[in-house]
Amino acid sequence: MKPKYLSLIGDPPKGFATGVFGKRELLSGVVVLLAADCESAYALLPDFRTRVEGVVLTLGEPAMECVGPLLWHVSLPRESLDGEGVLLEVVRTVISMASGFRNEATVAKLGQERLASEQAQRSDDYQRVTNALQGQVALLAASENKLQTILDSVDACIYLKDPQFRYVFANRATRDLLRRRADEIIGFCDTDFFDETSAAHIRRNDALVLQKGKTIVDEESNTVRNTGKTITYRSTKLPLFGEDGRIYALCGISTDISALKEREAHLKHIAHYDVLTMLPNRVLLADRLHQAMVQSRRRHRLLAVVYLDLDGFKAINDRHGHGVGDQLLVALSARMKQTLRDSDTLARLGGDEFIAVLLDLSDRADSVPMITRLLAAAAQPVQIDDLVLNASASLGVTFYPQADDVDADQLLRQADQAMYQAKLAGKNRYHFFDAEKDRSARGMHESLEHIRQALERRQFVLHYQPKVNMRTGEIIGVEALVRWQHTERGVLPPGAFLPVIENHPLAIRLGEWVIEEVLNQMEAWQACGLRLPVSINVGARQLLQPSFSAHLHDSLWRHREIRPEQVEIEILETSALEDLVQVSKVIEGCKAIGVRFSLDDFGTGYSSLSYLKRLPVDQLKIDRSFVSDMLDDPDDLTILDGVLSLATAFGRQVIAEGVETEEHGSMLLRLGCELAQGYGIARPMPAGEIESWIRQWRPNATWRTIAPVPREWLPLLYAVAEHRSWNKALDDHMAEGGAGLPQIHQKCRFEAWWHSAGSQVLVEQRASLAEAEALHRRIHHLMRLCAVQDEREGVEGVEDARKELRIAVDEFIARILHALDASSEGKDTRR
Amino acid sequence: MRAVSASTVINDPYRAGVALGESLTEIDPEVVFLFSSIHYAVPDVLEGLHDGLDRDNVIVVGNTGDGCFGAGGVSDFGAAALGLNSHGKVQWRLERIDGLQDGVDGKLERLMERLAEKDKEPCWAYLVSDFRVDVSRIETTLRDRSRFPIVGGLAMDDRRGANCFVYVNREVINDALVVLAAYGDLGFSIVLGNSQRPVGRPGTIEAATINQIHRIDGISASDFVERETGKPVLQTDRGILSVRVVGPESPGEERLRSIMFKEAVNSGSLSFFGGVNAGDSVQVCQASQEIMIAELQALAEALRSSNRVPAGVLVISCTGRKSFLGALIDNEVAALRTAFPPGLPLAGFASRGEIAPRQTTSGYTHNLFHNMTYVAVMFWQ
């Protein structure tokens, strides 16, 4: 803005403008207003003096006065104004500067006022904020107190540590643990409170938290209280992060788990130890036994497992009560434990049963002293109150390792079995387990299961062996024989499996199946026009079932087409003798419905004649063992003859088993036995082959002609057998390199007969035997020669004589048999 | 378009006006935007401005604010003016409504209708209102009724909240709303900056009334802010903590809302400087000087990169930004000064709420009411 020189008076000095002056002229910049007097100037604007910046100039003596903030009244002579006006210019300049200063001052003042106002506002704000903060702080303090109260009320130790491992907070539990006040903890480290080792352990995990940011869970540490008790703490430690992501503290929570640890130990103890005797229990025993077995194998040493059962304990318990029984157990346990080494284990299974595991034995004998001591300890009297109790123990012992692989359970079973044997043997003793016996028992156990499965899977079949009259050729029936069509072993005969189930309920199941199957088959044959009696083997167990008769009756009722007389039950002589009375009853019961009975394997039992009388059987079956050897065993022949006589005497029918050759059949016929079965007649065959076999079978032609030998000629049969036996014995001597020559009696059976009953025979009959007699003499000569040659030259020297002897014997036998057959012609000598 | 600006701290309003007017005469302006601190709000400043311009045929519009923005910087005290001369290419029209407490939305609607008379709609307008008005109504009316960019704010004093004035030609008025509309070929660009750092997770306003939020995501507004920030709303958060709101159907029209700390509501509701609506998404934000300054530079660079020749720039910035940035507020002018050749004419004021649309790829959004926002209108030659 330009300074203005304005004049209110006419004829102003040079440079002054005249006119009407308003705001624009008066307020825009510094003004020098020439007026007659100040009032006339002031009148131009209402607030002239305060707003105009400049000078009100009047003419007169030099004078100057301040009339406004930036307004001066200057009086100057007119003459001084006509010049350059330097003075006024100076004044104007000064006023301009002052105006500027005043502006600046005003701005500054306004700025200061604003600042003060803002400061005041900020003070207000500050106060409000402070009040709010104080409120918040109060709240926080209250919250912190609350938190502190809560943290102090918990039993866990809660603490904070800074990155330098110094405590910055410790709750009451922590203070109690460290036995310090808060000010004695805050700022200090664990090295100030714990021993070096414990502090180092704590510091390791703290470092992981504070330096690596890890969270440690389940850190366990121990500390020893001043009482000497060790306290176990479980701690969780976690890092605390600030807003900048840095770790600023560690927060730890430690809980006293001593009680928990004690409970754990107690539970562990209970889990592994017997509460009464404090001996190891089954669980711990299993572990120790396993370890012992491993060690035993590694060191190649034996270990013994001893099963110990107190004798008479039950009686003591029953008589004196469980309290006394328990005390006895405790006392005996302690004594027995003392007899063992530290490395051995004595465990209680329960009740009065214990197991001892003896390690590091060089052999079985090594265990005997310890076992003996155990026995002695168990047998010592025990005083409980005013009672003196006596017990003893039965011990079963097994060893490991064994030939077969066994595990711990098997060892215990073995020892248990052996202990049982000790009990059976009289108690208060020990018994070693027999592995071999166990193997066969196990084999049997396995077989039972297989047999049961076979029954369920219908693997059993019946084969039938024909029974015939050798003389007439009549087929008198068949015997049902069970076979097992084993999936791996093929067709198994009864001997391979029946003994296994002999005393087992399976025998009954199988037997019932056989009966049912036979009756079904008989029905099938009948449908084809074949009425064939069938004999069924029934074992003692089945026969002696109370329901056997009823069951058989029921089966026959269901198969009503079958006549009971067609059914024959074969029972073993030995079975019958088990319970003669019951067997007789069963037989009677079955015979009442028409069923026949046969006594099988007759001659093998120890039945007396009275037993035979009491058994109401219809038929006797002579055991094959007598038949098979009768040709060359005069004793068997004799027995056979005796059996036949007995059977005849008691009116029982007789059938011989084991007829393997024509000769066997011939001999039986000569003895008067016509009925037979055996491989020489027919092998057992499936039911489907019976019909075709019956159609094609013809008896041996010779058999039809052989008649029973008269009784007086029977010794010749014995002689035949006798001479055959000599031949056989000589052959055995030759084959076995000198087994022993048969002893030839001077008077053999032929010799005896020849000179006794033989002398009473008809002359023509005797004449037919003359050649036989000559041969006989030669036979004896050759036998003597053999003996001499054998003695002189050994077996090789006998060869020639033997050949001659054989020829002679065969010729002799042929002549005798011829004579025998001739002697029975036309005579009814059947039995 | 030609522009010139001047600023003064001459404390005498008339003298200041004369100084401003004399400075603007060089371009013979068609319109003059006059902004001043409250101290100048007397008719003398306008008389002086006119006397300085030595013309009466000039439209003067402006208002008091929390200080003023000039080409040299930002001051708490003084006056600044920006004169524009479009050489007749732009036609200017001044409209006003008085009595803002009574049906302001209706009055504003009619004003908008007047502006669009004869089927000719302004291309741009400047709007200033007395701060003592329900801005939510202004915002709603502007949003619904205006289809051209409007930039402006609320006249205020030096943050005392006691008084304010609007300049209209030779009058100094209040309880009024004034709009200067431009018609014709006015080249301009509006940039807007209010970036803040989001805090926590956004929520949805469940209950709100005018400028109060009652419930967000099932909890009170206070609890929501406390939950997301980790601490209660405190006085110290004034100017620092805001919320960014956006309606579900207009995702590009985000606005910041500052919390009215002096009007704490015990029920947990929070009051804001501006309208809020139920259903809007709300995100708590925290002011950051670094983010604000970086944004100013980016905005200036964006204007510069348009490769157009600037005439002058009008700046309306929130008084809250002035308070938060403190001495750094000068960056709101310096950024433009740095981006453009020296002598860029500039005038503006610190407002108590800003009106401006957001720039889109195809133009501008609805006119929105903002807090804590910097608005610059660059007039191109």
Tab-separated table of C-alpha atoms in Angstrom, chain A residues 88-332:
chain	number	residue	atom	x	y	z
A	88	LEU	CA	7.816	13.428	7.280
A	89	GLU	CA	9.320	10.700	5.230
A	90	VAL	CA	11.283	9.565	8.241
A	91	VAL	CA	8.169	9.706	10.332
A	92	ARG	CA	6.270	7.791	7.709
A	93	THR	CA	8.919	5.161	7.531
A	94	VAL	CA	9.056	4.796	11.268
A	95	ILE	CA	5.307	4.509	11.435
A	96	SER	CA	5.326	1.923	8.671
A	97	MET	CA	7.834	-0.068	10.558
A	98	ALA	CA	5.881	0.338	13.717
A	99	SER	CA	2.777	-0.756	11.866
A	100	GLY	CA	4.568	-3.820	10.768
A	101	PHE	CA	5.793	-4.436	14.277
A	102	ARG	CA	2.334	-3.929	15.599
A	103	ASN	CA	0.977	-6.433	13.117
A	104	GLU	CA	3.558	-8.857	14.088
A	105	ALA	CA	2.873	-8.186	17.715
A	106	THR	CA	-0.808	-8.628	17.111
A	107	VAL	CA	-0.223	-11.853	15.232
A	108	ALA	CA	2.119	-12.979	17.926
A	109	LYS	CA	-0.345	-12.008	20.546
A	110	LEU	CA	-3.125	-13.745	18.763
A	111	GLY	CA	-0.901	-16.695	18.285
A	112	GLN	CA	-0.040	-16.620	21.928
A	113	GLU	CA	-3.672	-16.348	22.827
A	114	ARG	CA	-4.480	-19.270	20.594
A	115	LEU	CA	-1.621	-21.179	22.040
A	116	ALA	CA	-2.761	-20.313	25.500
A	117	SER	CA	-6.261	-21.281	24.533
A	118	GLU	CA	-5.082	-24.523	23.073
A	119	GLN	CA	-2.874	-25.076	26.013
A	120	ALA	CA	-5.802	-24.395	28.246
A	121	GLN	CA	-7.845	-26.754	26.167
A	122	ARG	CA	-5.067	-29.227	26.234
A	123	SER	CA	-4.819	-28.637	29.918
A	124	ASP	CA	-8.466	-29.422	30.081
A	125	ASP	CA	-7.863	-32.333	27.846
A	126	TYR	CA	-4.866	-33.225	29.883
A	127	GLN	CA	-6.882	-32.976	33.017
A	128	ARG	CA	-9.621	-35.021	31.527
A	129	VAL	CA	-7.127	-37.493	30.252
A	130	THR	CA	-5.343	-37.490	33.542
A	131	ASN	CA	-8.602	-37.985	35.357
A	132	ALA	CA	-9.531	-40.687	32.927
A	133	LEU	CA	-6.127	-42.238	33.266
A	134	GLN	CA	-6.302	-41.964	36.977
A	135	GLY	CA	-9.644	-43.611	36.779
A	136	GLN	CA	-8.199	-46.218	34.514
A	137	VAL	CA	-5.208	-46.560	36.743
A	138	ALA	CA	-7.526	-46.928	39.684
A	139	LEU	CA	-9.426	-49.502	37.782
A	140	LEU	CA	-6.233	-51.164	36.751
A	141	ALA	CA	-4.961	-50.986	40.270
A	142	ALA	CA	-8.182	-52.490	41.485
A	143	SER	CA	-7.951	-54.998	38.715
A	144	GLU	CA	-4.365	-55.645	39.577
A	145	ASN	CA	-5.256	-56.054	43.204
A	146	LYS	CA	-7.967	-58.389	42.178
A	147	LEU	CA	-5.551	-60.223	39.973
A	148	GLN	CA	-2.984	-60.225	42.730
A	149	THR	CA	-5.590	-61.559	45.127
A	150	ILE	CA	-6.543	-64.229	42.664
A	151	LEU	CA	-2.948	-65.086	41.890
A	152	ASP	CA	-2.128	-65.168	45.562
A	153	SER	CA	-5.046	-67.403	46.312
A	154	VAL	CA	-3.956	-70.158	43.986
A	155	ASP	CA	-1.589	-72.827	45.160
A	156	ALA	CA	0.434	-72.785	41.985
A	157	CYS	CA	3.530	-70.627	41.820
A	158	ILE	CA	3.005	-67.880	39.248
A	159	TYR	CA	5.877	-65.619	38.396
A	160	LEU	CA	7.306	-63.387	35.729
A	161	LYS	CA	10.941	-63.029	34.782
A	162	ASP	CA	12.519	-60.422	32.548
A	163	PRO	CA	14.898	-61.249	29.699
A	164	GLN	CA	17.746	-61.091	32.187
A	165	PHE	CA	16.127	-63.909	34.140
A	166	ARG	CA	15.243	-61.625	37.018
A	167	TYR	CA	11.938	-61.986	38.790
A	168	VAL	CA	9.556	-59.138	38.121
A	169	PHE	CA	6.528	-60.706	39.749
A	170	ALA	CA	6.000	-63.482	42.258
A	171	ASN	CA	2.688	-64.539	43.693
A	172	ARG	CA	2.189	-65.719	47.248
A	173	ALA	CA	2.880	-69.341	46.457
A	174	THR	CA	6.167	-68.369	44.860
A	175	ARG	CA	7.051	-66.218	47.801
A	176	ASP	CA	6.235	-69.071	50.152
A	177	LEU	CA	8.326	-71.478	48.121
A	178	LEU	CA	11.296	-69.177	48.110
A	179	ARG	CA	10.592	-68.107	51.667
A	180	ARG	CA	11.114	-64.485	50.746
A	181	ARG	CA	9.153	-61.286	50.609
A	182	ALA	CA	8.286	-59.772	47.283
A	183	ASP	CA	10.984	-57.116	47.539
A	184	GLU	CA	13.508	-59.842	48.246
A	185	ILE	CA	12.509	-61.657	45.056
A	186	ILE	CA	11.827	-58.924	42.528
A	187	GLY	CA	15.035	-58.135	40.734
A	188	PHE	CA	16.776	-61.323	41.807
A	189	CYS	CA	17.532	-64.538	39.913
A	190	ASP	CA	17.138	-68.238	40.647
A	191	THR	CA	20.807	-68.463	41.469
A	192	ASP	CA	19.961	-66.441	44.540
A	193	PHE	CA	17.402	-68.974	45.699
A	194	PHE	CA	18.393	-72.438	44.502
A	195	ASP	CA	21.486	-74.590	44.484
A	196	GLU	CA	23.735	-74.436	41.457
A	197	THR	CA	22.440	-77.547	39.782
A	198	SER	CA	18.786	-76.681	40.225
A	199	ALA	CA	19.360	-73.102	39.150
A	200	ALA	CA	21.213	-74.254	36.034
A	201	HIS	CA	18.370	-76.617	35.172
A	202	ILE	CA	15.818	-73.834	35.560
A	203	ARG	CA	17.988	-71.400	33.619
A	204	ARG	CA	18.292	-73.761	30.642
A	205	ASN	CA	14.553	-73.838	30.049
A	206	ASP	CA	14.150	-70.168	30.905
A	207	ALA	CA	16.686	-69.395	28.200
A	208	LEU	CA	14.693	-71.355	25.668
A	209	VAL	CA	11.642	-69.307	26.553
A	210	LEU	CA	13.222	-65.882	26.773
A	211	GLN	CA	15.671	-66.200	23.929
A	212	LYS	CA	14.014	-68.591	21.535
A	213	GLY	CA	10.391	-67.880	22.294
A	214	LYS	CA	9.627	-71.515	23.050
A	215	THR	CA	6.863	-72.607	25.378
A	216	ILE	CA	8.018	-75.193	27.870
A	217	VAL	CA	5.354	-77.541	29.153
A	218	ASP	CA	5.688	-80.164	31.875
A	219	GLU	CA	9.145	-79.235	33.071
A	220	GLU	CA	9.702	-81.132	36.307
A	221	SER	CA	12.082	-79.955	38.955
A	222	ASN	CA	12.743	-80.844	42.551
A	223	THR	CA	13.428	-78.663	45.497
A	224	VAL	CA	14.203	-79.595	49.063
A	225	ARG	CA	12.298	-77.833	51.763
A	226	ASN	CA	13.873	-76.962	55.059
A	227	THR	CA	12.066	-79.961	56.486
A	228	GLY	CA	14.209	-82.088	54.230
A	229	LYS	CA	11.222	-83.160	52.162
A	230	THR	CA	11.706	-83.118	48.430
A	231	ILE	CA	8.973	-81.340	46.551
A	232	THR	CA	8.425	-81.938	42.857
A	233	TYR	CA	7.137	-79.117	40.703
A	234	ARG	CA	5.687	-79.303	37.221
A	235	SER	CA	6.066	-76.046	35.334
A	236	THR	CA	4.756	-74.422	32.231
A	237	LYS	CA	6.729	-71.464	30.966
A	238	LEU	CA	5.737	-69.229	28.110
A	239	PRO	CA	7.094	-66.092	26.554
A	240	LEU	CA	5.226	-62.798	26.723
A	241	PHE	CA	5.471	-60.659	23.625
A	242	GLY	CA	5.267	-56.886	23.399
A	243	GLU	CA	3.595	-54.930	20.660
A	244	ASP	CA	6.869	-54.804	18.816
A	245	GLY	CA	6.959	-58.563	18.736
A	246	ARG	CA	9.848	-58.815	21.155
A	247	ILE	CA	9.829	-61.025	24.203
A	248	TYR	CA	9.656	-58.922	27.269
A	249	ALA	CA	9.029	-61.483	29.948
A	250	LEU	CA	8.616	-65.109	30.844
A	251	CYS	CA	5.460	-66.204	32.591
A	252	GLY	CA	5.885	-69.331	34.652
A	253	ILE	CA	3.290	-71.457	36.392
A	254	SER	CA	4.616	-74.171	38.654
A	255	THR	CA	2.446	-76.660	40.476
A	256	ASP	CA	3.426	-78.849	43.373
A	257	ILE	CA	2.871	-82.336	42.107
A	258	SER	CA	4.533	-84.110	44.993
A	259	ALA	CA	1.271	-85.625	46.121
A	260	LEU	CA	0.530	-86.656	42.578
A	261	LYS	CA	3.953	-88.217	42.287
A	262	GLU	CA	3.438	-90.055	45.521
A	263	ARG	CA	0.103	-91.310	44.326
A	264	GLU	CA	1.621	-92.350	41.047
A	265	ALA	CA	4.349	-94.227	42.853
A	266	HIS	CA	1.794	-95.785	45.125
A	267	LEU	CA	-0.405	-96.804	42.227
A	268	LYS	CA	2.607	-98.101	40.413
A	269	HIS	CA	3.490	-100.037	43.499
A	270	ILE	CA	-0.023	-101.383	43.870
A	271	ALA	CA	-0.050	-102.206	40.184
A	272	HIS	CA	3.047	-104.280	40.571
A	273	TYR	CA	3.028	-105.537	44.127
A	274	ASP	CA	0.676	-107.653	46.156
A	275	VAL	CA	-0.931	-105.532	48.796
A	276	LEU	CA	-0.838	-108.178	51.540
A	277	THR	CA	2.581	-109.672	51.213
A	278	MET	CA	4.327	-106.825	49.344
A	279	LEU	CA	5.656	-109.441	46.973
A	280	PRO	CA	5.605	-108.778	43.227
A	281	ASN	CA	2.216	-109.560	41.712
A	282	ARG	CA	1.314	-111.148	38.396
A	283	VAL	CA	2.032	-107.993	36.443
A	284	LEU	CA	5.533	-107.534	37.793
A	285	LEU	CA	6.149	-111.264	37.702
A	286	ALA	CA	5.378	-111.334	33.984
A	287	ASP	CA	7.879	-108.601	33.368
A	288	ARG	CA	10.580	-110.183	35.514
A	289	LEU	CA	10.032	-113.582	34.027
A	290	HIS	CA	10.338	-112.172	30.565
A	291	GLN	CA	13.565	-110.420	31.500
A	292	ALA	CA	14.856	-113.578	33.149
A	293	MET	CA	14.142	-115.602	30.028
A	294	VAL	CA	16.065	-113.129	27.915
A	295	GLN	CA	18.992	-113.213	30.292
A	296	SER	CA	18.894	-116.972	30.426
A	297	ARG	CA	19.217	-117.246	26.670
A	298	ARG	CA	21.895	-114.633	26.513
A	299	ARG	CA	24.039	-116.189	29.214
A	300	HIS	CA	23.232	-119.761	28.275
A	301	ARG	CA	22.160	-120.490	31.819
A	302	LEU	CA	19.090	-122.207	33.093
A	303	LEU	CA	16.288	-120.599	34.968
A	304	ALA	CA	13.741	-122.396	37.063
A	305	VAL	CA	10.103	-121.453	37.445
A	306	VAL	CA	8.706	-122.842	40.666
A	307	TYR	CA	4.971	-122.976	41.239
A	308	LEU	CA	4.339	-123.115	44.940
A	309	ASP	CA	0.987	-123.945	46.467
A	310	LEU	CA	0.557	-124.112	50.212
A	311	ASP	CA	-0.837	-127.340	51.504
A	312	GLY	CA	-3.671	-127.165	53.966
A	313	PHE	CA	-4.061	-123.421	53.711
A	314	LYS	CA	-7.771	-123.626	52.971
A	315	ALA	CA	-8.346	-125.614	56.122
A	316	ILE	CA	-6.482	-123.031	58.183
A	317	ASN	CA	-8.521	-120.251	56.611
A	318	ASP	CA	-11.748	-122.051	57.211
A	319	ARG	CA	-10.877	-122.916	60.783
A	320	HIS	CA	-9.295	-119.702	61.991
A	321	GLY	CA	-10.623	-117.070	59.632
A	322	HIS	CA	-9.172	-114.987	56.850
A	323	GLY	CA	-7.370	-112.674	59.213
A	324	VAL	CA	-5.221	-115.494	60.518
A	325	GLY	CA	-4.866	-116.849	57.015
A	326	ASP	CA	-3.542	-113.506	55.843
A	327	GLN	CA	-1.044	-113.325	58.665
A	328	LEU	CA	0.147	-116.793	57.831
A	329	LEU	CA	0.634	-115.804	54.231
A	330	VAL	CA	2.594	-112.742	55.239
A	331	ALA	CA	4.822	-114.742	57.574
A	332	LEU	CA	5.464	-117.557	55.109
